Amino acid sequence: MPDPFHMTVEEAATLLRSGKLCAFPTETVYGLGADATDPDAVLSIYETKGRPRFNPLIIHCADRDMAERLAVFSPLARRLAETFWPGPLSIVLPLRTGHGLADIATAGLDTVALRMPDHPLALELLRATGRPLAAPSANPSGRLSPTTADQVRGAFAGKVPVLDGGPCKAGVESTILAIDGDRLIQLRAGALSRETIETAMEQPVERVEEGAAISAPGMLLSHYAPNARMRLDTSPLPGEAYLAFGSPAPHNSLVRNLSESGDLHEAARNLFSMLHELDAAGVQLIAVAPIPETGLGEAINDRLRRAAAPRT
Ligand code: TXA
Ligand code: MG
């Protein structure tokens, strides 16, 4: 058994090839990885996270060749992958006959969400493993996503080995797109903004409506939740912690500023980490400043709304 605190890519690949779980860094958040072709390995992702079985996993690929062996790419899908991979974009595509993925990884659907992560260790690991890797965020289902290896260790009490790649540079999960003929439909706002996709593809990206025919089965209302309760679009009451954005906020131990300069990339990178920090400080209530709904603000506000939603 390799030292779970100082693993090499080769050791992580050996674990994954033998059907074990291993968490690894991506540019978005840390993933809890398993060989996506091994049903028992994928099952242990669901068990370890306490994740509902109807919620399919994103499958990570080493390159476009690996992805094309799993799914059928239309010309539009291929253009998306050529433009944005490696990068924080997951594309939902029809499964290819003979794909070899475990049914449980796709929750029995006839489509699969694929992405090629933009992180040198993730790509090395995928190449060394030689298999597609199923990897949801490495946290118990419904809780905050991890952006450091320490947060992964904390979330699973040190029971999951982690390949440590330092803090994640994007800080929120990948954007998920579905393709319907020549339409692009965003199923989850994420680290690649809709505006960026629209500019590069020279076409609109539609936002999915609640209850629409096409959806991401895992988009539960209460998700990404810290221990503390949250109030959005507001300023703090006495005694409340405060997640600020932009304008100068009071400096005290209960205040974190997502970005003093009002930079949405910096805010996305800090979001989960600062919520983890406030949780660790034991606060009960967090007031959150308004965040503009443009660019990465869409993904940040999506995560905040779910974090603040009533919990079941
Ligand atoms: O940034 C990310 O995407 C991270 C890192 C680790 O890569 N992964 C991640 O995976 O966020 P996960 O499992 O937490 O998110 C999976 C999302 C769910 O909302 C699920 O419903 C959706 O992807 N999804 C997966 N397969 C799908 C499919 N065939 N059709 C529609 N949605 C799908
Ligand atoms: Mg997640």
Short mmCIF file of C-alpha atoms and ligand atoms in Angstrom, two decimals:
data_model
loop_
_atom_site.label_atom_id
_atom_site.label_comp_id
_atom_site.label_asym_id
_atom_site.label_seq_id
_atom_site.Cartn_x
_atom_site.Cartn_y
_atom_site.Cartn_z
CA MET A 1 0.00 0.00 0.00
CA PRO A 2 1.56 3.32 -1.04
CA ASP A 3 1.80 6.15 1.50
CA PRO A 4 -1.61 7.81 0.99
CA PHE A 5 -0.09 11.24 1.71
CA HIS A 6 2.75 11.10 -0.84
CA MET A 7 1.50 9.13 -3.81
CA THR A 8 3.09 9.15 -7.21
CA VAL A 9 1.10 9.04 -10.45
CA GLU A 10 2.30 5.44 -11.00
CA GLU A 11 1.06 4.35 -7.57
CA ALA A 12 -2.27 6.08 -8.13
CA ALA A 13 -2.61 4.38 -11.54
CA THR A 14 -1.84 0.98 -10.00
CA LEU A 15 -4.57 1.50 -7.38
CA LEU A 16 -7.08 2.51 -10.06
CA ARG A 17 -6.16 -0.42 -12.33
CA SER A 18 -6.76 -2.81 -9.44
CA GLY A 19 -10.31 -1.52 -8.91
CA LYS A 20 -9.56 0.83 -6.00
CA LEU A 21 -10.59 4.47 -5.63
CA CYS A 22 -8.11 7.30 -5.75
CA ALA A 23 -8.81 11.04 -5.57
CA PHE A 24 -6.94 13.24 -8.02
CA PRO A 25 -6.66 16.94 -8.87
CA THR A 26 -8.27 18.58 -11.89
CA GLU A 27 -8.36 22.24 -12.90
CA THR A 28 -11.90 22.52 -11.45
CA VAL A 29 -12.13 20.51 -8.20
CA TYR A 30 -10.64 17.26 -6.87
CA GLY A 31 -12.32 14.15 -8.32
CA LEU A 32 -12.97 10.82 -6.62
CA GLY A 33 -11.70 8.54 -9.39
CA ALA A 34 -12.42 4.95 -10.36
CA ASP A 35 -11.87 2.87 -13.50
CA ALA A 36 -15.10 3.64 -15.39
CA THR A 37 -15.08 0.19 -17.02
CA ASP A 38 -15.12 -1.65 -13.67
CA PRO A 39 -18.65 -1.87 -12.19
CA ASP A 40 -17.45 -2.73 -8.66
CA ALA A 41 -15.00 0.16 -8.62
CA VAL A 42 -17.71 2.58 -9.83
CA LEU A 43 -20.13 1.20 -7.24
CA SER A 44 -17.68 2.09 -4.51
CA ILE A 45 -17.73 5.73 -5.69
CA TYR A 46 -21.49 5.83 -5.02
CA GLU A 47 -21.05 4.08 -1.67
CA THR A 48 -18.16 6.26 -0.52
CA LYS A 49 -19.97 9.48 -1.43
CA GLY A 50 -23.45 8.34 -0.34
CA ARG A 51 -24.53 9.39 -3.83
CA PRO A 52 -27.98 8.52 -5.26
CA ARG A 53 -27.62 5.85 -7.96
CA PHE A 54 -29.75 7.79 -10.47
CA ASN A 55 -27.04 10.44 -10.69
CA PRO A 56 -24.61 9.55 -13.52
CA LEU A 57 -20.90 10.37 -13.33
CA ILE A 58 -18.66 12.46 -15.58
CA ILE A 59 -16.14 10.29 -17.43
CA HIS A 60 -12.64 11.72 -17.77
CA CYS A 61 -10.59 10.93 -20.88
CA ALA A 62 -6.85 11.18 -21.61
CA ASP A 63 -7.45 12.53 -25.12
CA ARG A 64 -10.06 12.85 -27.85
CA ASP A 65 -9.30 9.35 -29.21
CA MET A 66 -10.29 7.79 -25.89
CA ALA A 67 -13.44 9.93 -25.86
CA GLU A 68 -14.39 8.95 -29.43
CA ARG A 69 -14.20 5.27 -28.47
CA LEU A 70 -16.88 5.89 -25.83
CA ALA A 71 -19.35 8.22 -27.57
CA VAL A 72 -20.54 9.33 -30.99
CA PHE A 73 -19.32 12.84 -31.83
CA SER A 74 -21.33 14.95 -34.27
CA PRO A 75 -19.36 17.63 -36.16
CA LEU A 76 -20.61 20.21 -33.63
CA ALA A 77 -19.48 18.02 -30.71
CA ARG A 78 -16.09 17.57 -32.33
CA ARG A 79 -15.72 21.32 -32.76
CA LEU A 80 -16.53 21.86 -29.07
CA ALA A 81 -13.92 19.29 -28.02
CA GLU A 82 -11.30 20.71 -30.40
CA THR A 83 -11.93 24.21 -29.08
CA PHE A 84 -12.19 23.60 -25.34
CA TRP A 85 -10.36 20.35 -24.47
CA PRO A 86 -8.40 19.95 -22.37
CA GLY A 87 -10.59 22.21 -20.22
CA PRO A 88 -13.56 22.57 -17.89
CA LEU A 89 -16.26 21.51 -20.35
CA SER A 90 -18.25 18.26 -20.05
CA ILE A 91 -20.18 17.28 -23.17
CA VAL A 92 -23.20 14.94 -23.03
CA LEU A 93 -23.11 12.60 -26.05
CA PRO A 94 -24.77 9.37 -27.25
CA LEU A 95 -22.92 6.25 -26.09
CA ARG A 96 -21.12 4.32 -28.82
CA THR A 97 -21.87 0.60 -29.27
CA GLY A 98 -19.20 -1.44 -27.49
CA HIS A 99 -18.18 1.52 -25.30
CA GLY A 100 -17.16 -0.78 -22.42
CA LEU A 101 -18.24 1.60 -19.64
CA ALA A 102 -19.94 0.15 -16.57
CA ASP A 103 -23.71 0.75 -16.81
CA ILE A 104 -23.76 2.14 -13.30
CA ALA A 105 -21.32 4.91 -14.34
CA THR A 106 -23.94 6.34 -16.72
CA ALA A 107 -26.87 5.38 -14.43
CA GLY A 108 -28.17 3.24 -17.29
CA LEU A 109 -28.69 6.22 -19.65
CA ASP A 110 -27.89 5.98 -23.37
CA THR A 111 -25.79 9.14 -23.13
CA VAL A 112 -22.54 9.91 -21.31
CA ALA A 113 -20.94 13.14 -20.04
CA LEU A 114 -17.28 13.28 -21.14
CA ARG A 115 -14.45 15.65 -20.44
CA MET A 116 -10.68 15.93 -20.82
CA PRO A 117 -9.33 17.76 -17.76
CA ASP A 118 -6.74 20.53 -18.09
CA HIS A 119 -4.41 19.46 -15.30
CA PRO A 120 -0.97 17.90 -15.91
CA LEU A 121 -1.32 15.31 -13.10
CA ALA A 122 -4.85 14.32 -14.15
CA LEU A 123 -3.69 13.82 -17.74
CA GLU A 124 -0.61 11.85 -16.64
CA LEU A 125 -2.80 9.70 -14.43
CA LEU A 126 -5.29 9.04 -17.24
CA ARG A 127 -2.46 8.05 -19.58
CA ALA A 128 -0.78 5.85 -16.97
CA THR A 129 -4.07 4.13 -16.09
CA GLY A 130 -5.01 3.74 -19.73
CA ARG A 131 -8.70 3.66 -18.85
CA PRO A 132 -11.44 6.28 -18.76
CA LEU A 133 -11.95 7.44 -15.18
CA ALA A 134 -15.32 8.14 -13.61
CA ALA A 135 -14.84 11.01 -11.18
CA PRO A 136 -17.42 13.07 -9.32
CA SER A 137 -16.21 15.75 -6.94
CA ALA A 138 -14.38 14.11 -4.00
CA ASN A 139 -16.84 15.00 -1.21
CA PRO A 140 -19.74 13.29 0.53
CA SER A 141 -22.85 13.75 -1.63
CA GLY A 142 -24.47 17.17 -1.21
CA ARG A 143 -21.55 18.79 0.62
CA LEU A 144 -18.87 21.32 -0.37
CA SER A 145 -16.58 20.32 -3.24
CA PRO A 146 -12.85 20.07 -2.40
CA THR A 147 -10.26 22.29 -4.05
CA THR A 148 -7.26 21.01 -2.04
CA ALA A 149 -5.98 17.53 -1.16
CA ASP A 150 -6.38 18.31 2.55
CA GLN A 151 -10.08 18.99 2.07
CA VAL A 152 -10.45 15.56 0.43
CA ARG A 153 -8.64 13.89 3.34
CA GLY A 154 -10.87 15.78 5.78
CA ALA A 155 -14.05 14.85 3.92
CA PHE A 156 -13.38 11.10 4.06
CA ALA A 157 -11.42 10.97 7.34
CA GLY A 158 -8.21 10.07 5.51
CA LYS A 159 -9.72 6.84 4.13
CA VAL A 160 -9.40 7.82 0.47
CA PRO A 161 -5.90 8.04 -1.02
CA VAL A 162 -5.26 11.38 -2.74
CA LEU A 163 -2.85 12.33 -5.48
CA ASP A 164 -1.87 15.84 -4.34
CA GLY A 165 -1.65 18.47 -7.07
CA GLY A 166 -2.00 21.61 -4.93
CA PRO A 167 -5.01 23.94 -5.04
CA CYS A 168 -7.32 23.77 -8.08
CA LYS A 169 -7.04 26.79 -10.36
CA ALA A 170 -10.70 27.15 -11.41
CA GLY A 171 -12.40 26.19 -8.13
CA VAL A 172 -15.88 25.35 -9.48
CA GLU A 173 -16.95 22.29 -11.47
CA SER A 174 -16.97 21.99 -15.25
CA THR A 175 -19.73 23.47 -17.38
CA ILE A 176 -22.01 20.71 -18.75
CA LEU A 177 -23.41 21.07 -22.28
CA ALA A 178 -25.93 18.92 -24.10
CA ILE A 179 -26.28 19.06 -27.88
CA ASP A 180 -29.71 18.91 -29.50
CA GLY A 181 -29.27 18.93 -33.30
CA ASP A 182 -27.49 22.23 -33.87
CA ARG A 183 -28.47 23.72 -30.48
CA LEU A 184 -26.17 23.96 -27.47
CA ILE A 185 -27.88 23.63 -24.10
CA GLN A 186 -26.12 24.33 -20.81
CA LEU A 187 -27.15 21.74 -18.20
CA ARG A 188 -24.85 23.08 -15.48
CA ALA A 189 -23.14 26.48 -15.27
CA GLY A 190 -19.47 25.96 -14.52
CA ALA A 191 -15.88 27.06 -14.88
CA LEU A 192 -16.23 27.79 -18.61
CA SER A 193 -18.62 30.73 -18.95
CA ARG A 194 -21.52 30.71 -21.41
CA GLU A 195 -20.20 33.92 -22.95
CA THR A 196 -16.83 32.28 -23.69
CA ILE A 197 -18.52 29.34 -25.42
CA GLU A 198 -20.88 31.61 -27.37
CA THR A 199 -18.02 33.78 -28.62
CA ALA A 200 -15.85 30.85 -29.72
CA MET A 201 -18.71 28.84 -31.28
CA GLU A 202 -20.47 31.90 -32.75
CA GLN A 203 -23.86 30.65 -31.58
CA PRO A 204 -26.08 31.00 -28.51
CA VAL A 205 -25.85 28.66 -25.55
CA GLU A 206 -29.33 28.16 -24.09
CA ARG A 207 -29.87 27.84 -20.37
CA VAL A 208 -31.82 24.76 -19.41
CA GLU A 209 -35.23 25.44 -17.89
CA GLU A 210 -36.50 23.73 -14.75
CA GLY A 211 -38.36 20.55 -15.72
CA ALA A 212 -37.04 20.62 -19.32
CA ALA A 213 -36.88 17.37 -21.31
CA ILE A 214 -33.09 17.51 -21.37
CA SER A 215 -31.50 17.82 -17.95
CA ALA A 216 -28.67 16.69 -15.74
CA PRO A 217 -30.20 14.16 -13.35
CA GLY A 218 -27.90 15.19 -10.51
CA MET A 219 -28.89 18.84 -10.25
CA LEU A 220 -30.44 18.59 -6.80
CA LEU A 221 -31.64 21.83 -5.25
CA SER A 222 -29.74 21.39 -1.96
CA HIS A 223 -26.11 20.74 -2.84
CA TYR A 224 -22.62 22.13 -2.20
CA ALA A 225 -23.72 22.76 1.39
CA PRO A 226 -21.43 23.94 4.19
CA ASN A 227 -22.36 23.11 7.81
CA ALA A 228 -23.43 26.73 8.36
CA ARG A 229 -26.75 28.13 7.09
CA MET A 230 -26.47 30.79 4.40
CA ARG A 231 -28.30 34.00 3.48
CA LEU A 232 -27.68 35.39 -0.01
CA ASP A 233 -27.58 38.85 -1.58
CA THR A 234 -27.28 40.63 1.71
CA SER A 235 -25.00 42.15 4.30
CA PRO A 236 -24.13 40.59 7.65
CA LEU A 237 -26.09 40.98 10.87
CA PRO A 238 -24.11 41.23 14.12
CA GLY A 239 -22.49 37.86 14.87
CA GLU A 240 -22.91 36.50 11.33
CA ALA A 241 -19.96 35.48 9.19
CA TYR A 242 -19.69 37.31 5.87
CA LEU A 243 -18.63 36.20 2.41
CA ALA A 244 -17.89 39.50 0.69
CA PHE A 245 -17.25 40.35 -2.96
CA GLY A 246 -15.56 43.42 -4.40
CA SER A 247 -16.02 46.45 -2.23
CA PRO A 248 -13.93 46.59 0.93
CA ALA A 249 -15.36 44.51 3.74
CA PRO A 250 -14.55 44.77 7.43
CA HIS A 251 -11.42 42.79 8.31
CA ASN A 252 -12.15 40.28 11.03
CA SER A 253 -11.95 36.54 11.53
CA LEU A 254 -15.55 36.01 10.37
CA VAL A 255 -15.10 37.79 7.04
CA ARG A 256 -13.74 36.36 3.80
CA ASN A 257 -13.60 38.41 0.58
CA LEU A 258 -14.08 36.26 -2.55
CA SER A 259 -12.24 38.93 -4.53
CA GLU A 260 -11.39 42.42 -3.29
CA SER A 261 -10.95 43.62 -6.87
CA GLY A 262 -14.27 42.11 -7.99
CA ASP A 263 -12.63 39.48 -10.25
CA LEU A 264 -15.06 36.60 -10.87
CA HIS A 265 -12.26 34.10 -11.71
CA GLU A 266 -10.63 34.79 -8.36
CA ALA A 267 -14.03 34.55 -6.66
CA ALA A 268 -14.74 31.14 -8.26
CA ARG A 269 -11.32 29.86 -7.20
CA ASN A 270 -11.92 31.00 -3.60
CA LEU A 271 -15.58 30.03 -3.25
CA PHE A 272 -15.42 26.47 -1.86
CA SER A 273 -12.16 27.07 0.02
CA MET A 274 -13.55 30.06 1.90
CA LEU A 275 -16.75 28.19 2.75
CA HIS A 276 -14.56 25.32 4.03
CA GLU A 277 -12.60 27.84 6.16
CA LEU A 278 -15.72 29.40 7.66
CA ASP A 279 -17.06 25.91 8.41
CA ALA A 280 -13.80 25.01 10.11
CA ALA A 281 -14.16 28.16 12.24
CA GLY A 282 -17.49 26.75 13.45
CA VAL A 283 -19.74 29.60 12.28
CA GLN A 284 -23.52 29.01 12.25
CA LEU A 285 -24.65 31.63 9.74
CA ILE A 286 -22.99 33.09 6.66
CA ALA A 287 -24.30 36.19 4.90
CA VAL A 288 -23.20 36.44 1.27
CA ALA A 289 -22.78 39.66 -0.72
CA PRO A 290 -24.50 40.02 -4.12
CA ILE A 291 -22.45 38.57 -7.02
CA PRO A 292 -23.10 39.75 -10.60
CA GLU A 293 -24.83 37.12 -12.77
CA THR A 294 -22.36 37.54 -15.67
CA GLY A 295 -19.47 35.35 -16.83
CA LEU A 296 -18.41 33.00 -14.02
CA GLY A 297 -20.95 34.74 -11.77
CA GLU A 298 -23.54 32.35 -13.22
CA ALA A 299 -21.69 29.30 -11.85
CA ILE A 300 -20.89 31.01 -8.53
CA ASN A 301 -24.53 32.04 -7.98
CA ASP A 302 -25.73 28.54 -8.97
CA ARG A 303 -23.50 26.99 -6.28
CA LEU A 304 -24.52 29.61 -3.70
CA ARG A 305 -28.25 29.13 -4.34
CA ARG A 306 -27.91 25.37 -3.87
CA ALA A 307 -25.73 25.83 -0.79
CA ALA A 308 -28.42 28.09 0.73
CA ALA A 309 -31.40 25.90 -0.27
CA PRO A 310 -33.45 24.13 2.43
CA ARG A 311 -31.83 20.77 3.17
CA THR A 312 -33.68 17.51 3.07
O1 TXA B 1 -15.49 19.61 -12.77
C1 TXA B 1 -16.11 18.55 -12.77
O2 TXA B 1 -16.93 18.25 -13.66
C2 TXA B 1 -15.82 17.58 -11.62
C3 TXA B 1 -14.35 17.16 -11.74
C4 TXA B 1 -13.97 16.12 -10.73
O3 TXA B 1 -14.07 16.73 -13.04
N1 TXA B 1 -16.72 16.46 -11.67
C5 TXA B 1 -18.04 16.58 -11.37
O4 TXA B 1 -18.74 15.39 -11.45
O5 TXA B 1 -18.57 17.61 -11.05
P1 TXA B 1 -20.14 15.17 -10.76
O6 TXA B 1 -20.32 13.69 -10.81
O7 TXA B 1 -20.19 15.80 -9.42
O8 TXA B 1 -21.16 15.83 -11.71
C6 TXA B 1 -21.86 15.06 -12.61
C7 TXA B 1 -22.95 15.88 -13.23
C8 TXA B 1 -24.27 15.60 -12.56
O9 TXA B 1 -25.02 16.80 -12.44
C9 TXA B 1 -24.92 14.64 -13.52
O10 TXA B 1 -26.29 14.66 -13.43
C10 TXA B 1 -24.40 15.13 -14.86
O11 TXA B 1 -23.07 15.45 -14.58
N2 TXA B 1 -24.41 14.07 -15.88
C11 TXA B 1 -23.60 13.00 -15.97
N3 TXA B 1 -23.93 12.22 -17.02
C12 TXA B 1 -24.97 12.83 -17.62
C13 TXA B 1 -25.78 12.53 -18.75
N4 TXA B 1 -25.60 11.43 -19.48
N5 TXA B 1 -26.77 13.39 -19.08
C14 TXA B 1 -26.98 14.51 -18.36
N6 TXA B 1 -26.26 14.84 -17.27
C15 TXA B 1 -25.28 14.02 -16.90
MG MG B 2 -20.23 17.28 -6.95
#
